[in-house]
Coordinates of C-alpha atoms and ligand atoms in Angstrom, one line a residue:
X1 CA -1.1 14.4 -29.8
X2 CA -4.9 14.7 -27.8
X3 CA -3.4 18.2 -26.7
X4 CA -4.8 19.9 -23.5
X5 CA -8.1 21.6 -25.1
X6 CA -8.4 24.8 -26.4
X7 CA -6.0 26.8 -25.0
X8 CA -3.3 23.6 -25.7
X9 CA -0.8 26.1 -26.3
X10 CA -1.1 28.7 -23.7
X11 CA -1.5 26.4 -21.2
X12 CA 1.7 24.5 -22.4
X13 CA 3.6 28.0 -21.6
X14 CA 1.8 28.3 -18.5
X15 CA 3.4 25.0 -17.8
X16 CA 7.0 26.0 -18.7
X17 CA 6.6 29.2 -16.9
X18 CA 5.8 27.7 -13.7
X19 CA 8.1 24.3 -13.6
X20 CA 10.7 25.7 -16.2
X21 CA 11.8 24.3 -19.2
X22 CA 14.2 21.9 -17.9
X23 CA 11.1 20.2 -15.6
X24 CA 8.5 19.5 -18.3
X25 CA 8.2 17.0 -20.6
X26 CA 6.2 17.0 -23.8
X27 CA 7.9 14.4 -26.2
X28 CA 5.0 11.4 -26.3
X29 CA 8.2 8.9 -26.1
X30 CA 10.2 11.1 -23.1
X31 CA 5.9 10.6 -21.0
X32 CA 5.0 6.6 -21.9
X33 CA 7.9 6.2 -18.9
X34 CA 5.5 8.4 -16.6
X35 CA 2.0 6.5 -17.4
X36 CA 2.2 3.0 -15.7
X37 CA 2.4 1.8 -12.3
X38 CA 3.3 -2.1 -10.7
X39 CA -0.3 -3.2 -11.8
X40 CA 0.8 -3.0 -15.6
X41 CA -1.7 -0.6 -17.0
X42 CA -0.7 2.0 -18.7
X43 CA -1.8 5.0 -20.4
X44 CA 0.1 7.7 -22.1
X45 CA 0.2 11.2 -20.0
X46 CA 0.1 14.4 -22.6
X47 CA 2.8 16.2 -20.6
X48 CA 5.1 15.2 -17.7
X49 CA 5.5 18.1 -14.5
X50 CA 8.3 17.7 -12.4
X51 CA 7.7 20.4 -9.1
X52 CA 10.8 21.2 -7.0
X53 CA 8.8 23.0 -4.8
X54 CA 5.0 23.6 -3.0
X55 CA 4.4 26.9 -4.5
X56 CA 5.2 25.0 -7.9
X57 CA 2.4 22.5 -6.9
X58 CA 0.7 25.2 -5.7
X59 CA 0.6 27.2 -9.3
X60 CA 0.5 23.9 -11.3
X61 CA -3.2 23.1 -9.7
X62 CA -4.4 26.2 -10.1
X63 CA -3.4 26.2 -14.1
X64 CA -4.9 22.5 -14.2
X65 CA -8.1 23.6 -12.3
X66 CA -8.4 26.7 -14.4
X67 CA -8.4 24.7 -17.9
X68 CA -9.8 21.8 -16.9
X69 CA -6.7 19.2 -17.2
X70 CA -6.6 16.3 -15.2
X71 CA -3.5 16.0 -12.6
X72 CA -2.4 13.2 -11.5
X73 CA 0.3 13.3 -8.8
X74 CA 2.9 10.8 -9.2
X75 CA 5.2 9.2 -6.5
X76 CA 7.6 6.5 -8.0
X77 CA 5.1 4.4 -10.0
X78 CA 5.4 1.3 -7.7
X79 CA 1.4 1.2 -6.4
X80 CA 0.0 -2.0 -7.8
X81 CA -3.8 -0.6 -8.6
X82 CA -3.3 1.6 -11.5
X83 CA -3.7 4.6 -9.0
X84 CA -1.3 6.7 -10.6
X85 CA -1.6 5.5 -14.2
X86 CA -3.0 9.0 -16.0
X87 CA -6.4 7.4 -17.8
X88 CA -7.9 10.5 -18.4
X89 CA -4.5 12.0 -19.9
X90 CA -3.8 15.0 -18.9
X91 CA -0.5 16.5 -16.6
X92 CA 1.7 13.9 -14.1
X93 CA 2.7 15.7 -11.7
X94 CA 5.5 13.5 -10.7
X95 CA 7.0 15.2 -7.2
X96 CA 9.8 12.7 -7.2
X97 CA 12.5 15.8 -7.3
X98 CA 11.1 17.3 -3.9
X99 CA 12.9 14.7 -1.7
X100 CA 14.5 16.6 1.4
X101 CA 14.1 15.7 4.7
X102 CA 13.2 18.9 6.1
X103 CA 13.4 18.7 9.7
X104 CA 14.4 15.6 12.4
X105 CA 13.3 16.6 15.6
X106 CA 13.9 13.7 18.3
X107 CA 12.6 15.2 20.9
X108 CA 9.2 15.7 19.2
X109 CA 9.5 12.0 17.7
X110 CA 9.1 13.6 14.5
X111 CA 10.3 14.2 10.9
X112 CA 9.2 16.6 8.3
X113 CA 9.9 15.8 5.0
X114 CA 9.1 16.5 1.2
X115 CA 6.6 13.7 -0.4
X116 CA 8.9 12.8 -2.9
X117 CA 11.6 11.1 -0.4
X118 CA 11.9 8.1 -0.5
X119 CA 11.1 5.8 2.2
X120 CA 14.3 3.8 2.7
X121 CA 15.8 7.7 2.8
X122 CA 13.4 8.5 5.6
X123 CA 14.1 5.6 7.8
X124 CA 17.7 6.5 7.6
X125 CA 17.6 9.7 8.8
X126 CA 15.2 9.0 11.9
X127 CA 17.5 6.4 12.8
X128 CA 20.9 8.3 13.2
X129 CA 18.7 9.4 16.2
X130 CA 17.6 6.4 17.1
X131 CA 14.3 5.7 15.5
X132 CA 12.5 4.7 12.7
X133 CA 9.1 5.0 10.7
X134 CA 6.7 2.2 11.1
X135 CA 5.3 1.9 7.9
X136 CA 7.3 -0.9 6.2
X137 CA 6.6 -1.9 2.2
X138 CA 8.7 -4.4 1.0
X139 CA 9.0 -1.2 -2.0
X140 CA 11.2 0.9 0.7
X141 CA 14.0 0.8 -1.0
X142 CA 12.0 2.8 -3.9
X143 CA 8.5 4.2 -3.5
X144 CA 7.9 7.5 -1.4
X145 CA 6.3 8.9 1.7
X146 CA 3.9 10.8 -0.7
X147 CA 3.1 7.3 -2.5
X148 CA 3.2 5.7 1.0
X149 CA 0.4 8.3 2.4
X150 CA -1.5 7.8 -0.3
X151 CA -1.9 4.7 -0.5
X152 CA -1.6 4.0 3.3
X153 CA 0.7 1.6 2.7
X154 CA 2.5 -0.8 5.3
X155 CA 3.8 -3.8 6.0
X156 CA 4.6 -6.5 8.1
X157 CA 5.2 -3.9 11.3
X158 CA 1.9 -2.3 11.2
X159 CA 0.2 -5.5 13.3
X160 CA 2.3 -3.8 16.4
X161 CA 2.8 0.2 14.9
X162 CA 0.3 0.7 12.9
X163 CA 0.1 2.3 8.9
X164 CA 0.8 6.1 7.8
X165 CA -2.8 6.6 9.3
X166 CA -1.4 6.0 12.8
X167 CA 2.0 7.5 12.3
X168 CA 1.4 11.1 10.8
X169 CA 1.0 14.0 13.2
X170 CA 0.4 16.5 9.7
X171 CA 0.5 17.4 6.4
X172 CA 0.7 20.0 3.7
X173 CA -1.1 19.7 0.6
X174 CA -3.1 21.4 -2.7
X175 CA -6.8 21.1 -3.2
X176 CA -8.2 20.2 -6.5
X177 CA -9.2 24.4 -6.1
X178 CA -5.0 24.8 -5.6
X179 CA -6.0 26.2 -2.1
X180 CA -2.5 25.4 -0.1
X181 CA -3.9 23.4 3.0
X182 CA -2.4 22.6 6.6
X183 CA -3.6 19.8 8.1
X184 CA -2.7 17.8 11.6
X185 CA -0.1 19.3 14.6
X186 CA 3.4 18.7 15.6
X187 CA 2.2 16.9 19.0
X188 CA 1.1 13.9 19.7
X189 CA -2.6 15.2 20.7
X190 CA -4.6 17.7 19.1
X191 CA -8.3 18.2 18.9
X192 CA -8.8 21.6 17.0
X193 CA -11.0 21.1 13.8
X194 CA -12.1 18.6 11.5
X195 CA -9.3 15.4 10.9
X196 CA -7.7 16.5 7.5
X197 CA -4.7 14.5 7.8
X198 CA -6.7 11.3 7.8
X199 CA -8.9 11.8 5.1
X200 CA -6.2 13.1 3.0
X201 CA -4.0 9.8 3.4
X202 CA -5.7 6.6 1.5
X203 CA -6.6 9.1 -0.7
X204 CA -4.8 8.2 -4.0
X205 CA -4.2 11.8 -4.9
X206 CA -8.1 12.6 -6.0
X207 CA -8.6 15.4 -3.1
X208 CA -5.3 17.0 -2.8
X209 CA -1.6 16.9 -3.9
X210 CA 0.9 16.2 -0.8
X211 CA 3.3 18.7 -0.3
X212 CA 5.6 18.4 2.7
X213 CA 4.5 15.2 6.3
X214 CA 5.0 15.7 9.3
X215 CA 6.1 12.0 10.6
X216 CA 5.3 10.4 13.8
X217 CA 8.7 8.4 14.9
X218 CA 9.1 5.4 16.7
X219 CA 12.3 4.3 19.0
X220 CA 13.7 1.7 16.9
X221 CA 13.7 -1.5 19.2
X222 CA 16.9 -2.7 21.1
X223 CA 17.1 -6.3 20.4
X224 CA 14.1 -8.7 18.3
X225 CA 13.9 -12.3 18.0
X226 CA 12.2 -14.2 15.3
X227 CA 9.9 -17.5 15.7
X228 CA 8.9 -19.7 12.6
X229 CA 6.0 -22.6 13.5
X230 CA 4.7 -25.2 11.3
X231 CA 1.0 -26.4 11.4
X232 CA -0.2 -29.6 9.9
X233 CA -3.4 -27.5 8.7
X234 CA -4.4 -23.9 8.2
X235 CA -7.5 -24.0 11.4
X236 CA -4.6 -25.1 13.2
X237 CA -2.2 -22.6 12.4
X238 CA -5.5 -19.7 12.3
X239 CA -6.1 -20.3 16.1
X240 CA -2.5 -19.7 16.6
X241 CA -3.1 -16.7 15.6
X242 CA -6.0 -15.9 17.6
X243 CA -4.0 -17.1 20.9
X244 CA -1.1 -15.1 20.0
X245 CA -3.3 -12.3 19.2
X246 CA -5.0 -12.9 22.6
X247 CA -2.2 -12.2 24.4
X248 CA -0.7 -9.5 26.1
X249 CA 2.6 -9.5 23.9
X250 CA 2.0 -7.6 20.8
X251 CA 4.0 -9.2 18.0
X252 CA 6.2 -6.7 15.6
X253 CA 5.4 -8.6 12.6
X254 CA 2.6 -12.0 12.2
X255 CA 2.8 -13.4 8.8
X256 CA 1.5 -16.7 7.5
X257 CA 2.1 -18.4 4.1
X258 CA -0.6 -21.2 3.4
X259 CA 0.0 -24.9 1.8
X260 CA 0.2 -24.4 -1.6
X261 CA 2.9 -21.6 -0.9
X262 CA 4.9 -23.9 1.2
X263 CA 5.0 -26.7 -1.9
X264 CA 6.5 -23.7 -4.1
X265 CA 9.2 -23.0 -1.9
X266 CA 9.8 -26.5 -0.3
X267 CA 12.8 -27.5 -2.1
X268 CA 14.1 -23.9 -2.0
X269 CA 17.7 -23.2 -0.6
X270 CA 18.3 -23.1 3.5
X271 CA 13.8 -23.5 3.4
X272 CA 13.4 -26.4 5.8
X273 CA 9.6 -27.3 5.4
X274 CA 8.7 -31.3 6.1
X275 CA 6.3 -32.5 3.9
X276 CA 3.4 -32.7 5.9
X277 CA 3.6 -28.8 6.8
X278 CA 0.8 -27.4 5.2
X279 CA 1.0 -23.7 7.2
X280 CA 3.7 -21.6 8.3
X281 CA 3.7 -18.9 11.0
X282 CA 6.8 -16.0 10.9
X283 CA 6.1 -14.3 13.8
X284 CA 8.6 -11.7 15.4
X285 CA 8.6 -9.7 18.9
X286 CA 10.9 -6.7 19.4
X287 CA 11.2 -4.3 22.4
X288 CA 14.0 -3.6 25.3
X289 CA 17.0 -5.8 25.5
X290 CA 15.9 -7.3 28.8
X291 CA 12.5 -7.9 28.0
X292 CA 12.7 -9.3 24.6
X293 CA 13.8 -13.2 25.3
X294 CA 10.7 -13.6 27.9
X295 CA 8.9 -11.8 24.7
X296 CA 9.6 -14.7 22.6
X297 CA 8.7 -17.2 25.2
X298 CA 5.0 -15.8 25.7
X299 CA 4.6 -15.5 22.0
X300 CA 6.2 -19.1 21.4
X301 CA 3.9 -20.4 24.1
X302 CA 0.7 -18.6 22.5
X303 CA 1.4 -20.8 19.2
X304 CA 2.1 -24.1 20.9
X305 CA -1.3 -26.3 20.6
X306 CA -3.2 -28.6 18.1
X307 CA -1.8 -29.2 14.6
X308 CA 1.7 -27.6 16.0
X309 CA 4.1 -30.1 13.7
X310 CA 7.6 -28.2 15.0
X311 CA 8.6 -24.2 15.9
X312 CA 11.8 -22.7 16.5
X313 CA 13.3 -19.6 17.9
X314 CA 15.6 -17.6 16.5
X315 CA 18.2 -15.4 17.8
X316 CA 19.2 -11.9 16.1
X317 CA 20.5 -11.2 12.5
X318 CA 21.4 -14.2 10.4
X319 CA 20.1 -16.7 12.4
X320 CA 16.3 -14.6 13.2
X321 CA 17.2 -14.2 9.2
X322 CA 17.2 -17.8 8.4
X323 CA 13.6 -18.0 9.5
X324 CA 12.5 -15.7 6.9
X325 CA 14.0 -17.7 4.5
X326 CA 10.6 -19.5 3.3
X327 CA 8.9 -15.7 2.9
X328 CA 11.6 -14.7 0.9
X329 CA 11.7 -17.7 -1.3
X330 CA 7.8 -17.1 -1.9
X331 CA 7.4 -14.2 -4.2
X332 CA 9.8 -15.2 -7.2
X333 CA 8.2 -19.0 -7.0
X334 CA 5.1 -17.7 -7.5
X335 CA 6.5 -17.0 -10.9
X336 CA 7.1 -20.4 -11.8
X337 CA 3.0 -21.5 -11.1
X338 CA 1.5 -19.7 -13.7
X339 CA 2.6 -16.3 -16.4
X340 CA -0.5 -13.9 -14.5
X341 CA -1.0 -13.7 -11.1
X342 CA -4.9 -11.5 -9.8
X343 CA -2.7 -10.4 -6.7
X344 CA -5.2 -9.3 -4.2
X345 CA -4.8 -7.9 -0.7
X346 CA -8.2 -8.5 1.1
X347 CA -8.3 -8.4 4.7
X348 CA -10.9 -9.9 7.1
X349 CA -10.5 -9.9 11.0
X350 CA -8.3 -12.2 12.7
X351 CA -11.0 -14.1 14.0
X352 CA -12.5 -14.8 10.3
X353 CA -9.4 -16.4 8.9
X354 CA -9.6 -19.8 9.5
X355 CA -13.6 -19.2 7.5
X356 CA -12.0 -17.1 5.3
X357 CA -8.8 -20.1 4.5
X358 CA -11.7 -22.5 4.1
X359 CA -13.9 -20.8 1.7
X360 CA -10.8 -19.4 0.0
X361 CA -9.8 -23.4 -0.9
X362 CA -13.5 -23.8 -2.1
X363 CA -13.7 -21.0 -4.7
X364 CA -10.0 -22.4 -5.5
X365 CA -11.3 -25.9 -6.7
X366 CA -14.4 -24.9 -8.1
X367 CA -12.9 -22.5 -10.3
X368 CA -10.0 -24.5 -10.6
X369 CA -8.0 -22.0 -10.1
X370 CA -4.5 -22.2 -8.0
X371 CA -4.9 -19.6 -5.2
X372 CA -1.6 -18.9 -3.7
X373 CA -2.5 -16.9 0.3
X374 CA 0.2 -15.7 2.1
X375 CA 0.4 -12.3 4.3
X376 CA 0.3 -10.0 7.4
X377 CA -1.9 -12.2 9.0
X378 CA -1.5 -10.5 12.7
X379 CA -4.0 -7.6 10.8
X380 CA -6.2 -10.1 8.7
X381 CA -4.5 -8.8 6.1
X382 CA -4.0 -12.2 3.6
X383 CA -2.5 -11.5 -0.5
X384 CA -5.1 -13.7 -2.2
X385 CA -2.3 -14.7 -5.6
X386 CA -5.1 -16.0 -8.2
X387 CA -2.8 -17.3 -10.5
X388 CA -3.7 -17.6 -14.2
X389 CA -2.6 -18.8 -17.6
X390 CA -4.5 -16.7 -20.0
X391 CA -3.6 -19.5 -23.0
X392 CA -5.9 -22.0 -21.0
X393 CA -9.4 -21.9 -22.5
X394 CA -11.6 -20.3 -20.2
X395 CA -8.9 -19.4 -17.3
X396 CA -9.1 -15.6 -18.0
X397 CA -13.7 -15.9 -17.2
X398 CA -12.9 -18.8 -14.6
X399 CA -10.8 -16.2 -12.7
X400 CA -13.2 -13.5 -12.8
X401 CA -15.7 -15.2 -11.8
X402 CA -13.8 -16.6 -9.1
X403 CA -12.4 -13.2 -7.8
X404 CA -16.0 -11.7 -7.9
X405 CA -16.7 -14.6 -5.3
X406 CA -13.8 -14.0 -2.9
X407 CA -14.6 -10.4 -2.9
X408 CA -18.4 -11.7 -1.5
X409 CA -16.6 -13.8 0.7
X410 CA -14.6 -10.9 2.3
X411 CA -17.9 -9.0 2.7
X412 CA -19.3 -11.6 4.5
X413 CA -17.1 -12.2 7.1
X414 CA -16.6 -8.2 7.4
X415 CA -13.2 -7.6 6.3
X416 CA -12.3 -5.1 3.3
X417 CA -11.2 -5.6 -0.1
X418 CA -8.2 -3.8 0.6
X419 CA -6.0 -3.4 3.6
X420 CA -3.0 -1.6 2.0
X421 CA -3.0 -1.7 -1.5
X422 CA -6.1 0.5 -2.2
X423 CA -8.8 0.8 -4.6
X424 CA -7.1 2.8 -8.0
X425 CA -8.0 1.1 -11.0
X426 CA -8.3 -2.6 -10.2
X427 CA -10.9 -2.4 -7.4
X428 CA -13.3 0.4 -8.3
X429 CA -16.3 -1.4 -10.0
X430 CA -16.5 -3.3 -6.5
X431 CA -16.3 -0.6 -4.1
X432 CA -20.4 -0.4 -4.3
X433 CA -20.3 -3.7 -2.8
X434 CA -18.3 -2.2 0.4
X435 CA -19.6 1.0 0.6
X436 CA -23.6 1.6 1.3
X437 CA -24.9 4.1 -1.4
X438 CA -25.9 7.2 1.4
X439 CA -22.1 7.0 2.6
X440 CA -20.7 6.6 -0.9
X441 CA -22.9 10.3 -1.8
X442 CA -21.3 12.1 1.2
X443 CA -17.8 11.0 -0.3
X444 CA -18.6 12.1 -3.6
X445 CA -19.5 15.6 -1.9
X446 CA -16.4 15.6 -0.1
X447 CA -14.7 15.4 -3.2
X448 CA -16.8 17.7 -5.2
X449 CA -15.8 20.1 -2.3
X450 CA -12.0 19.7 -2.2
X451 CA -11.6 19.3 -5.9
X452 CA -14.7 21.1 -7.6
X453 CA -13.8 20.1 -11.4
X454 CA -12.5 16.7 -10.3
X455 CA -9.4 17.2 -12.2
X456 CA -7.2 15.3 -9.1
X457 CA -6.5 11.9 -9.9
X458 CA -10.2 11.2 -12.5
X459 CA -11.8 8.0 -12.6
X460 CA -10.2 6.4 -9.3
X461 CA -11.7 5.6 -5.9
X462 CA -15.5 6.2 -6.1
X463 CA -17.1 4.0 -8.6
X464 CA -18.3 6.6 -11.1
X465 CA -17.6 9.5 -12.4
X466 CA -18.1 12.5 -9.8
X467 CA -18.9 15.1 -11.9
X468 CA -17.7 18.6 -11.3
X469 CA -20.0 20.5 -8.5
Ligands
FAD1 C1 8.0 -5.0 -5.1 C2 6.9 -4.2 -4.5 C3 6.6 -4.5 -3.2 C4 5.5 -3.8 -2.6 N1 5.2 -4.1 -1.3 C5 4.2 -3.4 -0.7 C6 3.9 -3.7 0.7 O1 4.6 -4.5 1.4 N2 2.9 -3.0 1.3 C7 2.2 -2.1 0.6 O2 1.3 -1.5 1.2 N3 2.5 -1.8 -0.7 C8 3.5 -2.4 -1.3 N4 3.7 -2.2 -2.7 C9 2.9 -1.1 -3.4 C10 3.6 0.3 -3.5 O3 5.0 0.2 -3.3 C11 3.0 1.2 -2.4 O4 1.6 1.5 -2.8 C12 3.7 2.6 -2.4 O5 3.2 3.3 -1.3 C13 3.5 3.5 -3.6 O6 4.4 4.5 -3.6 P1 4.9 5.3 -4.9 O7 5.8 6.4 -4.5 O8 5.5 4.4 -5.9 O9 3.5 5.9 -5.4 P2 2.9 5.9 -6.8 O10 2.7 4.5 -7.3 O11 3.6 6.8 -7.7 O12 1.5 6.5 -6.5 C14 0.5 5.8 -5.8 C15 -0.7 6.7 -5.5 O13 -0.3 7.8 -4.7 C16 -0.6 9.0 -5.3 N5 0.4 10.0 -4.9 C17 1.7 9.9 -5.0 N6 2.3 11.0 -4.5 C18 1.3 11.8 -4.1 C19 1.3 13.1 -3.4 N7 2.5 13.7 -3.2 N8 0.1 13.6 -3.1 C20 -1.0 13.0 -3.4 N9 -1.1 11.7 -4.0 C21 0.1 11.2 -4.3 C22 -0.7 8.7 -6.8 O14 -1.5 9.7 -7.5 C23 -1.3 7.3 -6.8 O15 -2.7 7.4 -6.6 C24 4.7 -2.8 -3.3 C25 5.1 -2.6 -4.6 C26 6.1 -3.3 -5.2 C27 6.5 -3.0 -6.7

C-alpha cells in the first residue's frame, strides 16, 4: 500500500483517534468501493473516513492539512465528472453518516440539515409542512445535499426556482486550513460581508468540506398541469421556446428531446410520437389551484406557431404522467445506440439554441458520430449524448475530436460547458478555453487562501496544479 508519507503510521492513529475505529477503513478491498463516482473512473483511496460529526471534520482537516494528505469529501458517489474520485490518493472523507435534518422551520421557509442527507430525505421533511426544495436531480432518491451543493446540481425545476445557488440562505464548512467557517444568514436578505455561501457551492469540495445548510424552502405548488408539443423540426420547436420564455408565465419545468431521441423511443410503450415528429417539447406550469388551468392556456398558446405538428394538455397525476412518458423512455434507449456514451451537459442561452441544434447536427455528420440532445431546455441547458463504439476503427479520436468542437461551439454562442454537472475530472483541460487567464489567477489565489497546501479535493476544477501558497 502507497501509505500516507512519513508519518504513515502516526497519522493512521491520528485517524482512529479522531473518527474511531469502527469509522475508518484501511483494507485496499473494504476502499476500491469508496474511489469511483457515475463517470466510471476510479482510483483507489489509501484509507476511507467516515465523520459523524463537524468537530470530526473539523479535526480530520486539520490532521490532513498538517501531513500533507489529500481529502476528498465524499457525498454518495453519484456526480458524473470524476469529482469525487480520490486521484491523488489520500483520505475520503465520505460524510454520508451525518444525515439529520437538523431544524424545519416554516416560518423562516427554511431547513438546516447535515450534508450527508439525502435529498429525497430533505424534500420529505419540508413537505409535512408544506414545501419542498427546488433543486431536483433525477439522483434524489440517492445523492446528498452536500453532493447537491457541490456540484450545484438541479434539474428540471430550476428554469422557474432556480439551483442550490438560489436556494441556500447558509452554510457551515472546514477550510483546507480546518478553520470551521459560517457562511450566509437565516433570512432571506443579508448584506454583511463577502458572499461565502456562493463561492463555496459549485465548488466540488477543493476550498472547504460542508458541514451542516441552511435550506431556502419553497411552498410546494397546489395543483400543476403538464403540456407535450411536437414540432416538425428543431428551429421550430427552439422558437417555441423563445415565445414561451417570452412570456409572462414562468414554466416549472421546459424540457426538449431532439429527433434522433424521438426515433429511440418511438415504438416505446404508451410513447405516442408520429413519424414525422422530429422535436418534442415537455413543458409544465404549477402554482395556485385557481390559477393553474389559465397557466396552461398562456403557456400552450406561447408554443402554438410554425412547425407545431400536434400538442396536448394534460391534467394532474397519471394523465400529466403520461406525457412524460417519451422522457422516461429516453435514458435506458440510449443504451441500445451505442456501448459508450460522451454525456455532456453544455448550456448556451435560450436564444442560441436553435444555432446551437444546427451546428450540433453538423459536428454530428462530419464526425459521424450519433449525437443524442435532449434536456432542461427552459435554462439552455441541452445533454449533448456523443455516443460511441470504441470497437469501430477510429470512433474513440472521431469523438474527441468532435467533442473538442462542440465545446468551441458553446463558446461561441456564450453558453458554458457545464450548467449542472461541473467541471471534476472530465472537463478540466477545457476550462482555459472558458475562463480568461487574469480571472483563472485570482481563482487559484482564492484557493491557495482557503486551502494553503491544496490538500481539498487535488487536481479538480482549475486546469493545473495550484501549488501550495
Ligand atoms: C442516475 C443519475 C441521475 C442524475 N441526474 C442529475 C440531474 O438531473 N441533475 C444534476 O445536476 N446531476 C445529476 N446527476 C449527478 C449527481 O447525482 C449530482 O452531481 C449529485 O449532486 C452528486 O451528489 P453525491 O452526494 O452523489 O456527491 P458525490 O458524487 O459524492 O460528490 C460530488 C462532489 O461533491 C463533493 N462533495 C460531496 N460532499 C461534500 C461536502 N460535504 N462538502 C464539500 N464537498 C462535497 C465531492 O468532493 C465531489 O467533488 C445524476 C447522477 C445519476 C447517477
Amino acid at each position: 500500500m502507497k501509505g500516507f508519507g512519513p508519518a504513515d503510521a502516526a497519522f493512521r492513529r491520528a485517524l482512529r483517534d479522531v473518527l474511531g475505529s469502527d469509522n475508518v477503513l484501511e483494507d485496499p478491498a473494504d476502499c476500491w468501493p469508496y474511489g469511483y463516482d457515475n463517470s466510471r473512473r476510479q482510483a483507489r483511496p489509501e484509507a476511507v473516513g467516515f465523520a459523524t460529526e463537524a468537530g470530526q471534520v473539523r479535526d480530520v482537516v486539520r490532521l490532513c492539512n498538517e501531513a500533507h494528505v489529500p481529502l476528498v469529501a465524499r457525498g454518495r458517489g453519484t456526480g458524473t465528472t470524476g469529482a469525487a474520485v480520490p486521484v491523488a490518493g489520500g483520505l475520503v472523507l465520505s460524510l454520508e453518516r451525518m444525515d439529520r435534518i437538523l431544524e424545519l422551520a416554516p416560518d423562516d421557509r427554511l431547513i438546516v440539515v447535515e450534508p450527508g442527507a439525502i435529498n429525497r430525505a430533505v424534500q420529505e421533511a419540508a413537505a409535512t409542512a408544506g414545501f419542498f426544495w427546488p433543486p431536483d436531480p433525477s439522483s434524489a432518491d440517492y445523492c446528498t445535499v452536500g453532493g447537491n451543493l457541490a456540484h450545484n446540481s438541479a434539474g428540471p425545476r430550476a428554469v422557474k426556482y432556480g439551483t442550490p445557488r438560489e436556494n441556500t440562505l447558509g452554510l457551515r464548512a472546514v477550510t483546507g486550513a480546518g478553520e470551521p467557517i459560517r457562511a450566509g444568514v437565516r433570512t432571506t436578505k443579508g448584506v454583511v460581508g463577502y458572499d461565502l455561501t456562493r463561492l463555496i457551492i459549485g465548488s466540488e469540495g477543493t476550498l472547504a468540506v460542508i458541514t451542516e445548510a441552511t435550506l431556502r424552502l419553497t411552498p410546494l405548488p397546489e395543483d400543476r398541469r403538464a403540456i407535450r408539443a411536437l414540432y416538425t423540426d428543431i428551429g421550430s420547436a427552439a422558437a417555441a421556446i423563445a415565445r414561451v420564455m417570452a412570456q409572462p408565465v414562468t414554466p416549472s419545468a421546459l424540457e426538449y428531446i431532439g429527433g434522433l431521441g424521438l426515433d429511440l423511443v418511438r415504438d416505446s410503450p404508451g410513447v405516442r410520437v408520429p413519424p414525422d415528429a422530429r422535436a418534442l417539447l415537455l413543458i409544465e406550469v404549477d402554482g395556485p389551484a385557481g390559477c393553474v388551468a389559465d397557466a396552461a392556456r398562456a403557456v400552450a398558446a406561447a408554443a402554438k406557431g410554425a412547425g407545431l405538428l400536434d400538442i396536448e394538455v394534460g391534467g394532474r397525476g397519471e394523465d400529466a404522467a403520461d406525457l412524460w412518458a417519451a422522457r422516461k423512455a429516453l435514458s435506458p434507449a440510449l443504451r441500445g445506440l451505442a456501448p459508450k456514451k460522451v454525456n455532456e451537459d453544455v448550456a448556451v442561452p435560450v436564444s442560441r439554441l436553435p444555432a446551437f441544434v444546427e451546428g450540433v447536427d453538423g459536428l454530428s455528420a462530419r464526425y459521424r458520430i450519433p449525437i443524442v440532445n435532449f434536456g432542461h431546455a427552459g435554462n439552455g441547458n441541452i445533454h449533448t449524448n456523443l455516443m460511441v463504439d470504441p470497437q469501430e476503427s477510429g470512433q474513440v479520436e472521431r469523438a474527441e475530436r468532435c467533442l473538442s468542437d462542440l465545446f468551441n461551439l458553446v463558446l461561441a454562442l456564450g453558453g458554458t460547458l457545464s450548467g449542472e454537472h461541473g467541471v471534476g475530472l472530465e472537463k478540466r483541460a477545457f476550462v482555459t478555453r472558458e475562463i480568461d487567464p487574469v480571472t483563472l489567477e485570482v481563482m487559484r489565489r482564492v484557493k491557495r487562501e482557503l486551502d494553503p497546501n491544496d490538500i481539498l479535493n487535488p487536481g479538480k476544477v482549475l486546469p493545473e496544479p495550484v501549488g501550495p501558497a
